[in-house]
Amino acid sequence: MKILVPDTIKLDLPHLAAAGDEMVTYAVEEPIPADHRDAEVLVVWRNTSENLADAARSMPNLRLVQTLAAGPDSVLAAGFAEGVAVTSGRSLHDGPVAEHALALILSAVRRLDVLLDSQKSATWNAPYNAEQSDPATEQLYTLDGAKVTIWGFGSIAGRLAPLLAALGAKVTGVANSKGDRYGFPVVSTEELQDVLATTDVLISILPATPETADSLNKEILAALPSTAVFVNVGRGATVDEEALLAALTEGRLRVAALDVTKVEPLPADSKLWAAPNLIITPHVAGNRPKGSARLVTENVTALKEGKPLTNQVAG
């Protein structure tokens, strides 16, 4: 079996090589080479949309597209044939994304952005000191006792929630169906409005789908307390950025932190750069898929044996 491996990551696949499979490295920013369009497996990581669309058009023998990204949206949008199985990198980014989410949450809650500005201006910020120690406002500066809502309660949330709970936060998940997951209560998406009014920190780990487009809209923002914090480590397509800008500018949201935006890289003329009380990181929460070689090996082996594929989302 010929397997195309992207040039954006080093994958050690000794078991597949020993089984006689042919591994070919390809460039993710160029069309698939003509002599390798007969491949049956395409591994994807940081591919351009043009490269994926070219692969969808030009690889008639393709049986499996394995993306190493947690969200398969770019692959699903490329137009691969219905018979081609698409599997995601769900779970590969759980640890790194949970770490970065925690860093953004703490930075936002503790307002490290304000303190960094003070540092740059050589200012000892006495008003900040007073506010975070004032009994009337001190709760805004801590996760201890904070009510944290995680919107999109999958495997990343499963890593993040215990970290938040260890700091004293009361964590509630939101997913398509209610119940208990990873030891935490989860309400259904239809019940989200019921928990927003008492939410101190709203974290979005939503995937990009037609159903989740602009999920964080003016209605959701209006339902949050003006003292709330919003953090997005999911996908930029899930946020109505104009509504978020308005909420921040008008003081209807205390602070937000975004690792993802609708357009990436974020254009220099985007209004988000200058938005008040907004922390931006350049989509760096993941970018380190852990266990990629194992997942690729397991799914290629399952494909050969006609067994169920891990993380299959299409095909």
Coordinates of C-alpha atoms in Angstrom, one line a residue:
M1 CA 0.0 0.0 0.0
K2 CA 1.4 3.4 -0.9
I3 CA 1.1 6.0 1.9
L4 CA 1.7 9.7 1.3
V5 CA 3.2 11.4 4.3
P6 CA 3.3 15.2 4.6
D7 CA 6.6 17.1 4.8
T8 CA 5.4 19.1 7.8
I9 CA 6.0 16.3 10.4
K10 CA 8.4 13.5 10.9
L11 CA 6.5 10.2 11.2
D12 CA 8.3 7.0 12.2
L13 CA 6.2 4.1 10.8
P14 CA 8.4 1.0 11.1
H15 CA 5.6 -1.4 11.4
L16 CA 4.1 -0.3 8.1
A17 CA 7.5 -0.4 6.4
A18 CA 8.0 -3.9 7.7
A19 CA 4.7 -4.9 6.3
G20 CA 5.8 -3.8 2.8
D21 CA 4.0 -0.5 2.6
E22 CA 5.6 2.3 0.7
M23 CA 6.0 5.6 2.4
V24 CA 6.4 8.7 0.2
T25 CA 6.9 12.2 1.6
Y26 CA 5.0 15.0 -0.3
A27 CA 4.9 18.8 -0.1
V28 CA 1.7 20.1 1.5
E29 CA 1.9 23.4 -0.5
E30 CA 2.2 21.8 -3.9
P31 CA 0.0 19.6 -6.2
I32 CA 0.3 15.9 -5.6
P33 CA 3.1 14.6 -7.9
A34 CA 1.7 12.7 -10.9
D35 CA 3.7 9.6 -10.1
H36 CA 2.2 9.3 -6.6
R37 CA -1.4 10.0 -7.4
D38 CA -2.0 6.2 -7.2
A39 CA -1.5 6.3 -3.5
E40 CA -4.3 4.7 -1.3
V41 CA -3.6 6.6 1.9
L42 CA -3.0 10.4 2.4
V43 CA -1.8 11.7 5.7
V44 CA -2.6 15.4 6.2
W45 CA -1.0 18.0 8.4
R46 CA -1.0 21.7 7.7
N47 CA -1.9 21.2 4.1
T48 CA -3.1 24.1 2.0
S49 CA -6.7 24.1 0.8
E50 CA -5.4 24.0 -2.8
N51 CA -3.3 20.9 -2.0
L52 CA -6.3 19.1 -0.5
A53 CA -8.6 20.0 -3.4
D54 CA -6.0 18.8 -5.8
A55 CA -5.7 15.5 -4.0
A56 CA -9.4 15.1 -4.0
R57 CA -9.5 15.6 -7.7
S58 CA -6.4 13.6 -8.8
M59 CA -6.2 10.5 -6.6
P60 CA -8.6 7.8 -7.9
N61 CA -7.2 5.0 -5.7
L62 CA -7.5 6.9 -2.4
R63 CA -9.1 4.9 0.4
L64 CA -8.2 6.8 3.5
V65 CA -7.4 10.4 4.4
Q66 CA -5.9 10.7 7.9
T67 CA -5.7 14.2 9.2
L68 CA -3.5 14.8 12.2
A69 CA -5.6 17.9 13.1
A70 CA -8.2 17.5 15.8
G71 CA -10.8 19.2 13.6
P72 CA -11.3 17.6 10.1
D73 CA -13.1 20.7 8.7
S74 CA -10.5 21.5 6.0
V75 CA -10.4 17.9 4.8
L76 CA -14.2 17.6 4.7
A77 CA -14.3 20.8 2.7
A78 CA -11.9 19.6 0.1
G79 CA -14.4 17.4 -1.8
F80 CA -13.1 13.9 -1.4
A81 CA -15.3 11.2 -2.9
E82 CA -17.9 9.6 -0.6
G83 CA -16.1 6.3 -0.6
V84 CA -13.0 7.8 0.8
A85 CA -12.7 7.3 4.6
V86 CA -11.7 10.5 6.5
T87 CA -10.3 10.1 10.0
S88 CA -9.4 12.9 12.4
G89 CA -6.6 13.5 14.8
R90 CA -8.9 13.6 17.8
S91 CA -7.0 13.0 21.1
L92 CA -3.6 13.8 19.5
H93 CA -3.8 17.4 20.7
D94 CA -5.5 16.9 24.1
G95 CA -2.5 17.7 26.3
P96 CA -1.1 20.7 24.4
V97 CA -4.4 22.4 23.8
A98 CA -5.5 21.9 27.4
E99 CA -2.2 23.4 28.6
H100 CA -2.6 26.4 26.3
A101 CA -6.3 26.8 27.2
L102 CA -5.3 26.9 30.9
A103 CA -2.6 29.5 30.2
L104 CA -5.1 31.7 28.4
I105 CA -7.8 31.3 31.1
L106 CA -5.4 32.2 33.9
S107 CA -3.9 35.1 31.8
A108 CA -7.4 36.5 31.2
V109 CA -8.7 35.9 34.8
R110 CA -5.6 37.4 36.4
R111 CA -5.4 40.1 33.7
L112 CA -1.8 39.5 32.9
D113 CA -2.3 41.5 29.7
V114 CA -2.9 44.6 31.9
L115 CA 0.2 43.8 34.0
L116 CA 2.3 43.3 30.8
D117 CA 1.2 46.8 29.6
S118 CA 2.2 48.2 33.0
Q119 CA 5.6 46.5 32.8
K120 CA 6.2 47.9 29.3
S121 CA 5.5 51.4 30.6
A122 CA 7.6 50.9 33.8
T123 CA 4.5 51.4 36.0
W124 CA 3.9 49.7 39.3
N125 CA 0.1 49.1 38.9
A126 CA -1.3 50.0 42.3
P127 CA -4.9 50.2 41.1
Y128 CA -4.7 46.6 39.9
N129 CA -3.3 45.6 43.3
A130 CA -6.1 47.3 45.1
E131 CA -8.9 45.8 42.9
Q132 CA -7.7 42.2 43.0
S133 CA -7.5 42.3 46.8
D134 CA -10.8 44.2 47.3
P135 CA -13.5 41.8 48.7
A136 CA -15.9 43.4 46.2
T137 CA -13.9 42.4 43.2
E138 CA -11.3 39.8 44.3
Q139 CA -13.5 36.9 43.0
L140 CA -12.9 38.2 39.4
Y141 CA -9.2 37.4 39.7
T142 CA -9.3 33.8 40.8
L143 CA -10.6 30.4 39.5
D144 CA -11.1 29.3 43.1
G145 CA -14.9 29.1 43.3
A146 CA -15.4 30.3 39.7
K147 CA -18.2 28.7 37.6
V148 CA -16.5 27.6 34.4
T149 CA -18.6 26.4 31.4
I150 CA -16.8 24.4 28.7
W151 CA -18.7 24.5 25.4
G152 CA -17.7 21.4 23.4
F153 CA -17.0 18.7 25.9
G154 CA -14.8 16.2 24.1
S155 CA -11.4 14.7 24.8
I156 CA -9.7 18.1 25.1
A157 CA -12.2 19.1 27.8
G158 CA -11.5 15.8 29.5
R159 CA -7.9 16.9 30.0
L160 CA -8.7 20.5 30.8
A161 CA -11.6 20.1 33.3
P162 CA -9.6 18.3 36.0
L163 CA -6.9 21.0 35.9
L164 CA -9.6 23.7 36.4
A165 CA -11.2 21.7 39.2
A166 CA -7.8 21.3 40.9
L167 CA -7.7 25.1 41.1
G168 CA -11.1 25.2 42.8
A169 CA -13.3 25.9 39.7
K170 CA -16.8 24.4 39.4
V171 CA -16.9 23.0 35.9
T172 CA -19.9 22.3 33.8
G173 CA -19.8 20.9 30.2
V174 CA -22.0 21.6 27.3
A175 CA -22.5 19.0 24.5
N176 CA -25.1 17.7 22.1
S177 CA -26.4 15.3 24.8
K178 CA -26.5 15.7 28.6
G179 CA -25.1 13.4 31.2
D180 CA -21.7 12.9 33.0
R181 CA -18.4 12.9 31.1
Y182 CA -14.9 12.5 32.6
G183 CA -16.5 12.9 36.0
F184 CA -18.2 16.3 35.3
P185 CA -21.8 17.2 34.7
V186 CA -22.7 18.0 31.1
V187 CA -25.8 19.8 29.9
S188 CA -27.2 19.7 26.4
T189 CA -26.7 22.5 23.9
E190 CA -30.4 23.4 24.3
E191 CA -29.7 24.1 28.0
L192 CA -26.7 26.4 27.4
Q193 CA -28.7 29.6 28.0
D194 CA -29.7 28.3 31.4
V195 CA -26.1 28.2 32.6
L196 CA -24.7 31.4 31.0
A197 CA -26.2 33.8 33.5
T198 CA -24.0 32.3 36.3
T199 CA -20.9 31.6 34.1
D200 CA -17.7 33.3 35.1
V201 CA -15.6 31.8 32.4
L202 CA -16.9 30.4 29.1
I203 CA -14.5 28.2 27.2
S204 CA -15.2 27.2 23.6
I205 CA -13.7 24.0 22.2
L206 CA -16.3 23.7 19.4
P207 CA -15.4 22.2 16.0
A208 CA -16.1 24.1 12.8
T209 CA -19.3 22.7 11.2
P210 CA -22.2 24.3 9.5
E211 CA -24.2 24.0 12.8
T212 CA -21.5 25.7 14.9
A213 CA -20.8 28.7 12.6
D214 CA -21.0 31.9 14.7
S215 CA -22.2 30.0 17.7
L216 CA -20.9 32.7 20.0
N217 CA -23.2 35.5 18.8
K218 CA -24.7 38.6 20.3
E219 CA -27.5 36.6 22.0
I220 CA -25.0 34.3 23.8
L221 CA -22.8 37.3 24.7
A222 CA -25.8 39.2 26.1
A223 CA -26.7 36.2 28.3
L224 CA -23.3 36.3 30.0
P225 CA -22.5 38.6 32.9
S226 CA -20.5 41.6 32.0
T227 CA -17.8 40.3 34.3
A228 CA -17.4 37.1 32.4
V229 CA -14.3 35.8 30.5
F230 CA -14.5 34.1 27.1
V231 CA -11.7 31.9 25.8
N232 CA -11.7 30.2 22.4
V233 CA -9.3 27.3 21.6
G234 CA -11.7 25.6 19.2
R235 CA -12.2 27.1 15.7
G236 CA -12.5 30.8 14.7
A237 CA -15.5 30.0 12.5
T238 CA -17.6 29.5 15.7
V239 CA -17.3 33.1 16.8
D240 CA -19.2 36.1 15.4
E241 CA -16.2 38.4 15.7
E242 CA -18.2 41.6 15.1
A243 CA -20.5 40.7 18.1
L244 CA -17.4 39.9 20.2
L245 CA -15.8 43.2 19.3
A246 CA -19.0 45.1 20.2
A247 CA -19.2 43.3 23.6
L248 CA -15.6 44.1 24.4
T249 CA -15.8 47.7 23.2
E250 CA -19.0 48.4 25.1
G251 CA -17.8 46.8 28.3
R252 CA -20.4 44.0 28.2
L253 CA -17.6 41.4 28.5
R254 CA -14.7 41.7 30.9
V255 CA -12.0 40.1 28.8
A256 CA -11.6 37.5 26.0
A257 CA -8.7 35.4 24.8
L258 CA -8.5 33.9 21.3
D259 CA -6.1 31.3 19.9
V260 CA -8.1 31.1 16.7
T261 CA -9.8 33.6 14.3
K262 CA -12.0 33.4 11.2
V263 CA -9.1 34.4 8.9
E264 CA -5.6 33.0 9.7
P265 CA -3.1 34.5 9.8
L266 CA -5.1 37.4 11.3
P267 CA -4.7 40.3 8.8
A268 CA -2.7 43.3 10.1
D269 CA -5.7 45.6 9.5
S270 CA -8.1 43.4 11.6
K271 CA -10.0 45.3 14.3
L272 CA -9.3 42.5 16.6
W273 CA -5.6 43.6 17.1
A274 CA -6.7 46.8 18.7
A275 CA -9.8 45.6 20.6
P276 CA -9.8 46.4 24.3
N277 CA -9.4 43.6 26.8
L278 CA -8.5 41.0 24.2
I279 CA -5.6 38.5 24.3
I280 CA -4.6 36.9 21.0
T281 CA -2.3 34.0 20.3
P282 CA -1.5 32.8 16.8
H283 CA -3.2 29.4 16.7
V284 CA -0.5 27.7 18.8
A285 CA -2.6 25.7 21.3
G286 CA -2.0 22.5 19.4
N287 CA 0.5 22.2 16.6
R288 CA 2.2 19.2 18.3
P289 CA 0.1 16.1 17.6
K290 CA 1.2 13.5 20.1
G291 CA 1.0 9.8 19.1
S292 CA 0.5 10.5 15.4
A293 CA 2.6 7.5 14.2
R294 CA 0.6 5.2 16.4
L295 CA -2.8 6.5 15.1
V296 CA -1.6 6.3 11.4
T297 CA -0.3 2.8 12.0
E298 CA -3.5 1.6 13.7
N299 CA -5.8 3.1 11.0
V300 CA -3.8 1.8 8.0
T301 CA -3.7 -1.7 9.6
A302 CA -7.5 -1.5 10.3
L303 CA -8.0 -0.4 6.7
K304 CA -6.2 -3.5 5.4
E305 CA -8.0 -5.8 7.7
G306 CA -11.5 -4.3 7.1
K307 CA -11.9 -3.3 10.7
P308 CA -13.4 -0.1 12.1
L309 CA -11.2 3.0 11.8
T310 CA -10.4 5.2 14.8
N311 CA -11.9 8.7 14.7
Q312 CA -13.7 8.2 11.3
V313 CA -15.8 11.2 10.4
A314 CA -16.7 10.5 6.8
G315 CA -16.6 7.8 4.1

